[in-house]
């Protein structure tokens, strides 16, 4: 597997769980693991080849300053199989090369308002290179082994992205890291009774790593509860306003007092923007029902005409006549009750 394929796989695995990410603020811890490619070494005619894929793991503790900047301490482990070490007269090599690192990293998160926060970082520290069971045969059949550890200055570059998970403070990370050290100097021991004495093995130490990890920030803000929108309050129903216009016995013409009441009703209709104006005519029981029906109609028409004269649109007025069927004051037939000789104006 190539490094390009490893990075693509790491990105694809991380995408489905992406959510809204936020820059880190305060204390956090992290851990990750993945694939490590140790770059083949060629130093002073000694070529070292490694298997394509090894393993890498790391853990970190750090502090986010809330403005995108982070600082952290990191411990890491990398291992790769040695496929071969070739030099004039050397053959039959195998073994393992391991890297242990203690690093101080500085990183910066780029908050782009996306569901993912990319970041870049650099690190410096100390790394130990350990070669184990590297056996090979030299000229004349002499046998040698490299089993030694050496520490050197270490450095690295980091490029990654964080994807928020549903748990507050928890994020999934996908990273590429380049990790290297200054050339270690490892002892070569002769294991046979003959041959040239051992010497030093100085491989270059460059590593390319693709990692998937998790990070937990302790001071992550808890998402606020969803805002519950209250249903709109229905407007209070408009209270109907009623005006009473009274008439003389057996008359449908308007008195001065009647015109004053109609004027007040017209003004109220304009100010409250009534949607309907009901004008209902009535009569007392002193005449026949047929006559009283016609009389109440004339009274209602007279009031409606005065409302129109006062500026009310005729289309807003609904005129009805009830004759003697709806008395305000119940009476016997033939009684001339003044309060029943009326027109009711109702504003709705």
CSV table of C-alpha atoms in Angstrom, one decimal, residues 13-329:
chain,number,residue,atom,x,y,z
A,13,UNK,CA,-13.1,6.7,7.2
A,14,UNK,CA,-13.3,10.1,8.9
A,15,UNK,CA,-15.9,11.8,6.7
A,16,UNK,CA,-19.1,10.0,7.7
A,17,UNK,CA,-18.9,11.1,11.3
A,18,UNK,CA,-18.1,14.8,10.6
A,19,UNK,CA,-20.1,17.3,12.6
A,20,UNK,CA,-19.8,20.9,13.6
A,21,UNK,CA,-16.2,21.4,14.9
A,22,UNK,CA,-14.9,24.1,17.1
A,23,UNK,CA,-11.3,25.2,18.0
A,24,UNK,CA,-9.8,23.7,21.1
A,25,UNK,CA,-9.8,25.8,24.3
A,26,UNK,CA,-8.2,24.5,27.5
A,27,UNK,CA,-6.8,21.1,28.4
A,28,UNK,CA,-7.1,18.2,26.0
A,29,UNK,CA,-5.7,14.7,25.4
A,30,UNK,CA,-5.3,12.7,22.3
A,31,UNK,CA,-4.3,9.4,20.9
A,32,UNK,CA,-3.9,7.9,17.4
A,33,UNK,CA,-2.6,5.0,15.4
A,34,UNK,CA,-2.0,4.1,11.8
A,35,UNK,CA,0.5,3.2,9.2
A,36,UNK,CA,4.2,4.2,9.0
A,37,UNK,CA,6.4,4.1,6.0
A,38,UNK,CA,10.1,4.3,6.7
A,39,UNK,CA,12.0,5.9,3.8
A,40,UNK,CA,14.8,3.7,2.5
A,41,UNK,CA,18.3,4.8,3.6
A,42,UNK,CA,21.4,5.2,1.5
A,43,UNK,CA,24.4,6.4,3.5
A,44,UNK,CA,28.0,6.0,2.5
A,45,UNK,CA,27.3,3.1,0.2
A,46,UNK,CA,25.2,1.2,2.7
A,47,UNK,CA,21.6,0.9,1.4
A,48,UNK,CA,18.8,-0.1,3.8
A,49,UNK,CA,15.4,-1.2,2.5
A,50,UNK,CA,12.3,-1.4,4.7
A,51,UNK,CA,9.0,-3.2,4.2
A,52,UNK,CA,6.3,-0.9,2.7
A,53,UNK,CA,4.1,-0.6,5.7
A,54,UNK,CA,4.8,-0.5,9.4
A,55,UNK,CA,2.9,0.7,12.4
A,56,UNK,CA,2.7,4.0,14.4
A,57,UNK,CA,1.0,4.9,17.6
A,58,UNK,CA,1.1,8.1,19.7
A,59,UNK,CA,-0.5,9.8,22.7
A,60,UNK,CA,-0.5,13.5,23.6
A,61,UNK,CA,-1.6,16.0,26.2
A,62,UNK,CA,-1.9,19.7,25.3
A,63,UNK,CA,-3.5,23.1,25.8
A,64,UNK,CA,-5.7,25.1,23.4
A,65,UNK,CA,-5.6,28.8,23.7
A,66,UNK,CA,-9.0,29.3,22.1
A,67,UNK,CA,-7.7,31.4,19.2
A,68,UNK,CA,-6.6,28.4,17.1
A,69,UNK,CA,-3.2,28.0,18.7
A,70,UNK,CA,-2.3,24.8,20.5
A,71,UNK,CA,0.8,23.4,22.3
A,72,UNK,CA,1.2,19.8,23.3
A,73,UNK,CA,3.6,17.1,24.6
A,74,UNK,CA,3.6,13.9,22.6
A,75,UNK,CA,5.0,10.4,22.9
A,76,UNK,CA,5.2,8.2,19.8
A,77,UNK,CA,6.2,4.7,18.7
A,78,UNK,CA,7.0,3.5,15.2
A,79,UNK,CA,8.2,0.2,13.9
A,80,UNK,CA,9.2,-1.2,10.5
A,81,UNK,CA,10.8,-4.4,9.3
A,82,UNK,CA,14.2,-4.2,7.7
A,83,UNK,CA,14.0,-6.0,4.4
A,84,UNK,CA,17.7,-5.8,3.5
A,85,UNK,CA,21.0,-4.0,4.2
A,86,UNK,CA,23.2,-4.0,1.2
A,87,UNK,CA,26.9,-3.1,0.9
A,88,UNK,CA,29.8,-4.6,-0.9
A,89,UNK,CA,30.1,-8.2,0.2
A,90,UNK,CA,27.1,-8.1,2.5
A,91,UNK,CA,24.0,-10.4,2.2
A,92,UNK,CA,21.2,-12.1,4.0
A,93,UNK,CA,19.8,-9.2,6.1
A,94,UNK,CA,16.7,-9.1,8.3
A,95,UNK,CA,15.6,-7.3,11.5
A,96,UNK,CA,13.5,-4.5,12.9
A,97,UNK,CA,13.9,-0.7,13.3
A,98,UNK,CA,11.9,1.1,16.0
A,99,UNK,CA,11.5,4.8,16.7
A,100,UNK,CA,10.6,6.2,20.1
A,101,UNK,CA,9.9,9.9,20.3
A,102,UNK,CA,9.2,12.5,22.9
A,103,UNK,CA,8.1,15.7,21.2
A,104,UNK,CA,6.9,19.2,21.9
A,105,UNK,CA,4.5,20.3,19.2
A,106,UNK,CA,3.0,23.7,18.3
A,107,UNK,CA,-0.2,23.6,16.1
A,108,UNK,CA,-2.7,26.0,14.6
A,109,UNK,CA,-6.4,25.2,13.9
A,110,UNK,CA,-8.0,26.9,10.9
A,111,UNK,CA,-11.7,27.7,11.8
A,112,UNK,CA,-13.2,28.1,8.3
A,113,UNK,CA,-16.8,27.7,9.5
A,114,UNK,CA,-17.0,24.1,8.0
A,115,UNK,CA,-17.8,20.8,9.7
A,116,UNK,CA,-14.1,20.1,9.7
A,117,UNK,CA,-11.2,22.1,11.2
A,118,UNK,CA,-7.9,21.6,9.3
A,119,UNK,CA,-4.7,22.2,11.2
A,120,UNK,CA,-0.9,22.4,10.7
A,121,UNK,CA,1.9,22.0,13.2
A,122,UNK,CA,5.6,21.4,13.8
A,123,UNK,CA,7.4,19.6,16.5
A,124,UNK,CA,10.9,19.1,18.0
A,125,UNK,CA,12.2,16.8,20.7
A,126,UNK,CA,14.3,13.7,21.2
A,127,UNK,CA,14.0,10.4,19.4
A,128,UNK,CA,15.5,7.0,20.1
A,129,UNK,CA,16.3,4.6,17.2
A,130,UNK,CA,16.4,1.0,18.1
A,131,UNK,CA,17.6,-1.7,15.7
A,132,UNK,CA,17.0,-5.3,16.8
A,133,UNK,CA,18.0,-8.7,15.3
A,134,UNK,CA,19.6,-7.2,12.2
A,135,UNK,CA,21.7,-10.1,11.1
A,136,UNK,CA,23.8,-10.2,7.9
A,137,UNK,CA,26.8,-12.1,6.4
A,138,UNK,CA,29.9,-10.2,5.4
A,139,UNK,CA,32.8,-11.1,3.1
A,140,UNK,CA,34.3,-14.6,3.6
A,141,UNK,CA,31.2,-15.8,5.5
A,142,UNK,CA,31.7,-13.7,8.6
A,143,UNK,CA,28.5,-13.0,10.5
A,144,UNK,CA,27.4,-9.7,12.1
A,145,UNK,CA,24.5,-8.4,14.1
A,146,UNK,CA,23.1,-5.0,14.9
A,147,UNK,CA,21.3,-4.7,18.3
A,148,UNK,CA,21.7,-1.2,19.5
A,149,UNK,CA,19.8,2.0,20.5
A,150,UNK,CA,20.9,5.6,19.9
A,151,UNK,CA,19.2,8.9,20.7
A,152,UNK,CA,19.2,12.0,18.5
A,153,UNK,CA,17.4,15.3,18.0
A,154,UNK,CA,14.0,14.7,16.4
A,155,UNK,CA,11.7,16.9,14.4
A,156,UNK,CA,8.4,16.6,12.6
A,157,UNK,CA,5.7,18.3,10.5
A,158,UNK,CA,2.0,17.7,11.0
A,159,UNK,CA,-1.0,18.3,8.7
A,160,UNK,CA,-4.4,17.1,9.8
A,161,UNK,CA,-8.1,17.7,10.2
A,162,UNK,CA,-10.5,17.3,13.2
A,163,UNK,CA,-14.1,16.2,12.9
A,164,UNK,CA,-16.5,16.8,15.8
A,165,UNK,CA,-18.4,13.8,17.2
A,166,UNK,CA,-21.8,14.0,19.0
A,167,UNK,CA,-20.1,13.9,22.4
A,168,UNK,CA,-19.1,17.4,23.6
A,169,UNK,CA,-15.4,17.9,23.4
A,170,UNK,CA,-14.7,14.6,21.5
A,171,UNK,CA,-13.3,14.8,17.9
A,172,UNK,CA,-12.0,12.4,15.4
A,173,UNK,CA,-8.7,13.3,13.8
A,174,UNK,CA,-7.0,12.3,10.5
A,175,UNK,CA,-3.3,13.2,10.1
A,176,UNK,CA,-0.2,13.0,8.0
A,177,UNK,CA,3.1,13.3,9.8
A,178,UNK,CA,6.7,13.5,8.6
A,179,UNK,CA,9.0,12.4,11.4
A,180,UNK,CA,12.8,12.4,11.3
A,181,UNK,CA,15.9,12.4,13.5
A,182,UNK,CA,19.6,13.2,13.0
A,183,UNK,CA,21.5,10.1,11.8
A,184,UNK,CA,21.9,7.6,14.7
A,185,UNK,CA,25.2,5.8,15.2
A,186,UNK,CA,24.6,2.1,16.0
A,187,UNK,CA,27.2,-0.5,16.9
A,188,UNK,CA,27.7,-3.5,14.5
A,189,UNK,CA,28.9,-6.6,16.4
A,190,UNK,CA,30.8,-9.5,14.9
A,191,UNK,CA,29.1,-12.8,15.9
A,192,UNK,CA,31.5,-15.1,14.1
A,193,UNK,CA,35.1,-16.0,15.3
A,194,UNK,CA,36.6,-14.7,12.2
A,195,UNK,CA,36.3,-11.7,9.8
A,196,UNK,CA,36.7,-8.0,10.0
A,197,UNK,CA,35.7,-6.4,13.3
A,198,UNK,CA,32.4,-4.6,13.6
A,199,UNK,CA,31.9,-0.9,13.1
A,200,UNK,CA,29.1,1.7,13.1
A,201,UNK,CA,25.8,1.6,11.2
A,202,UNK,CA,24.4,5.1,10.4
A,203,UNK,CA,21.1,4.9,8.6
A,204,UNK,CA,19.0,8.0,7.6
A,205,UNK,CA,15.8,8.1,9.6
A,206,UNK,CA,12.8,9.6,7.7
A,207,UNK,CA,9.2,8.5,8.4
A,208,UNK,CA,5.9,9.2,6.7
A,209,UNK,CA,2.8,8.4,8.8
A,210,UNK,CA,-0.9,8.3,8.2
A,211,UNK,CA,-3.0,8.2,11.4
A,212,UNK,CA,-6.6,8.1,12.6
A,213,UNK,CA,-7.1,9.3,16.2
A,214,UNK,CA,-9.4,10.8,18.8
A,215,UNK,CA,-9.0,13.9,20.8
A,216,UNK,CA,-11.0,15.0,23.9
A,217,UNK,CA,-11.1,18.6,25.1
A,218,UNK,CA,-12.1,19.0,28.7
A,219,UNK,CA,-13.4,22.5,28.5
A,220,UNK,CA,-15.6,22.1,25.4
A,221,UNK,CA,-18.8,24.2,25.7
A,222,UNK,CA,-22.0,22.1,26.0
A,223,UNK,CA,-24.4,22.7,23.1
A,224,UNK,CA,-27.3,24.9,24.2
A,225,UNK,CA,-30.7,23.2,24.3
A,226,UNK,CA,-32.8,23.7,21.2
A,227,UNK,CA,-34.8,26.9,21.3
A,228,UNK,CA,-38.5,26.1,21.5
A,229,UNK,CA,-40.5,28.6,19.5
A,230,UNK,CA,-43.7,29.4,21.2
A,231,UNK,CA,-46.7,29.2,18.9
A,232,UNK,CA,-48.0,32.6,17.8
A,233,UNK,CA,-50.5,34.0,20.1
A,234,UNK,CA,-53.9,34.3,18.4
A,235,UNK,CA,-55.2,37.9,18.5
A,236,UNK,CA,-57.9,38.5,20.9
A,237,UNK,CA,-61.3,38.6,19.3
A,238,UNK,CA,-62.6,42.0,18.6
A,239,UNK,CA,-65.3,43.0,21.1
A,240,UNK,CA,-68.5,44.0,19.2
A,241,UNK,CA,-69.7,47.5,19.8
A,242,UNK,CA,-73.4,48.2,19.8
A,243,UNK,CA,-75.2,51.5,19.2
A,244,UNK,CA,-79.0,52.0,19.7
A,245,UNK,CA,-81.0,54.5,17.6
A,246,UNK,CA,-84.6,55.0,18.9
A,247,UNK,CA,-87.6,56.3,16.8
A,248,UNK,CA,-91.0,57.9,17.6
A,249,UNK,CA,-94.1,55.8,17.3
A,250,UNK,CA,-94.9,54.8,13.7
A,251,UNK,CA,-92.0,56.9,12.4
A,252,UNK,CA,-88.8,56.1,10.4
A,253,UNK,CA,-87.3,59.6,10.2
A,254,UNK,CA,-84.1,60.4,12.2
A,255,UNK,CA,-84.2,62.8,15.2
A,256,UNK,CA,-81.2,65.0,16.1
A,257,UNK,CA,-80.3,62.6,18.8
A,258,UNK,CA,-80.4,59.7,16.4
A,259,UNK,CA,-78.1,61.4,14.0
A,260,UNK,CA,-75.6,62.1,16.8
A,261,UNK,CA,-75.6,58.4,17.8
A,262,UNK,CA,-75.1,57.4,14.1
A,263,UNK,CA,-72.2,59.9,13.8
A,264,UNK,CA,-70.5,58.3,16.9
A,265,UNK,CA,-70.9,54.9,15.3
A,266,UNK,CA,-69.5,56.0,12.0
A,267,UNK,CA,-66.4,57.5,13.7
A,268,UNK,CA,-65.9,54.3,15.7
A,269,UNK,CA,-66.1,52.2,12.6
A,270,UNK,CA,-63.4,54.3,10.9
A,271,UNK,CA,-61.0,54.2,14.0
A,272,UNK,CA,-61.2,50.5,14.8
A,273,UNK,CA,-61.3,49.4,11.1
A,274,UNK,CA,-64.4,47.2,11.5
A,275,UNK,CA,-64.7,44.4,9.1
A,276,UNK,CA,-68.5,44.4,9.2
A,277,UNK,CA,-71.3,46.8,10.3
A,278,UNK,CA,-74.7,45.3,11.0
A,279,UNK,CA,-77.8,47.5,10.9
A,280,UNK,CA,-80.9,45.8,12.3
A,281,UNK,CA,-84.3,47.4,12.3
A,282,UNK,CA,-87.1,46.7,14.9
A,283,UNK,CA,-90.6,47.7,15.8
A,284,UNK,CA,-93.0,47.5,18.8
A,285,UNK,CA,-96.2,45.4,18.8
A,286,UNK,CA,-98.7,48.1,18.2
A,287,UNK,CA,-99.4,47.2,14.5
A,288,UNK,CA,-99.7,44.1,12.5
A,289,UNK,CA,-96.7,41.9,12.0
A,290,UNK,CA,-96.6,42.7,8.2
A,291,UNK,CA,-96.7,46.4,8.8
A,292,UNK,CA,-94.1,46.3,11.5
A,293,UNK,CA,-91.8,44.3,9.3
A,294,UNK,CA,-92.0,47.0,6.6
A,295,UNK,CA,-91.6,49.8,9.2
A,296,UNK,CA,-88.4,48.2,10.7
A,297,UNK,CA,-87.0,47.9,7.2
A,298,UNK,CA,-87.5,51.6,6.6
A,299,UNK,CA,-85.9,52.5,9.9
A,300,UNK,CA,-82.8,50.3,9.0
A,301,UNK,CA,-82.5,51.8,5.6
A,302,UNK,CA,-82.6,55.3,7.0
A,303,UNK,CA,-79.8,54.5,9.5
A,304,UNK,CA,-77.7,52.9,6.8
A,305,UNK,CA,-78.1,55.9,4.5
A,306,UNK,CA,-77.0,58.2,7.3
A,307,UNK,CA,-73.9,56.0,7.9
A,308,UNK,CA,-73.0,56.3,4.3
A,309,UNK,CA,-73.4,60.1,4.5
A,310,UNK,CA,-71.0,60.0,7.5
A,311,UNK,CA,-68.3,58.4,5.3
A,312,UNK,CA,-68.9,54.6,5.8
A,313,UNK,CA,-68.7,52.5,2.7
A,314,UNK,CA,-72.1,50.9,1.8
A,315,UNK,CA,-70.3,47.7,1.0
A,316,UNK,CA,-69.4,47.3,4.7
A,317,UNK,CA,-73.0,47.6,5.9
A,318,UNK,CA,-75.3,44.6,6.2
A,319,UNK,CA,-79.0,45.7,6.6
A,320,UNK,CA,-81.6,43.4,8.2
A,321,UNK,CA,-85.2,44.0,9.5
A,322,UNK,CA,-86.9,41.9,12.2
A,323,UNK,CA,-90.2,43.7,12.6
A,324,UNK,CA,-91.7,42.9,16.1
A,325,UNK,CA,-90.0,39.5,16.4
A,326,UNK,CA,-87.1,40.6,18.6
A,327,UNK,CA,-88.3,43.0,21.2
A,328,UNK,CA,-85.8,44.6,23.6
A,329,UNK,CA,-88.6,44.7,26.2
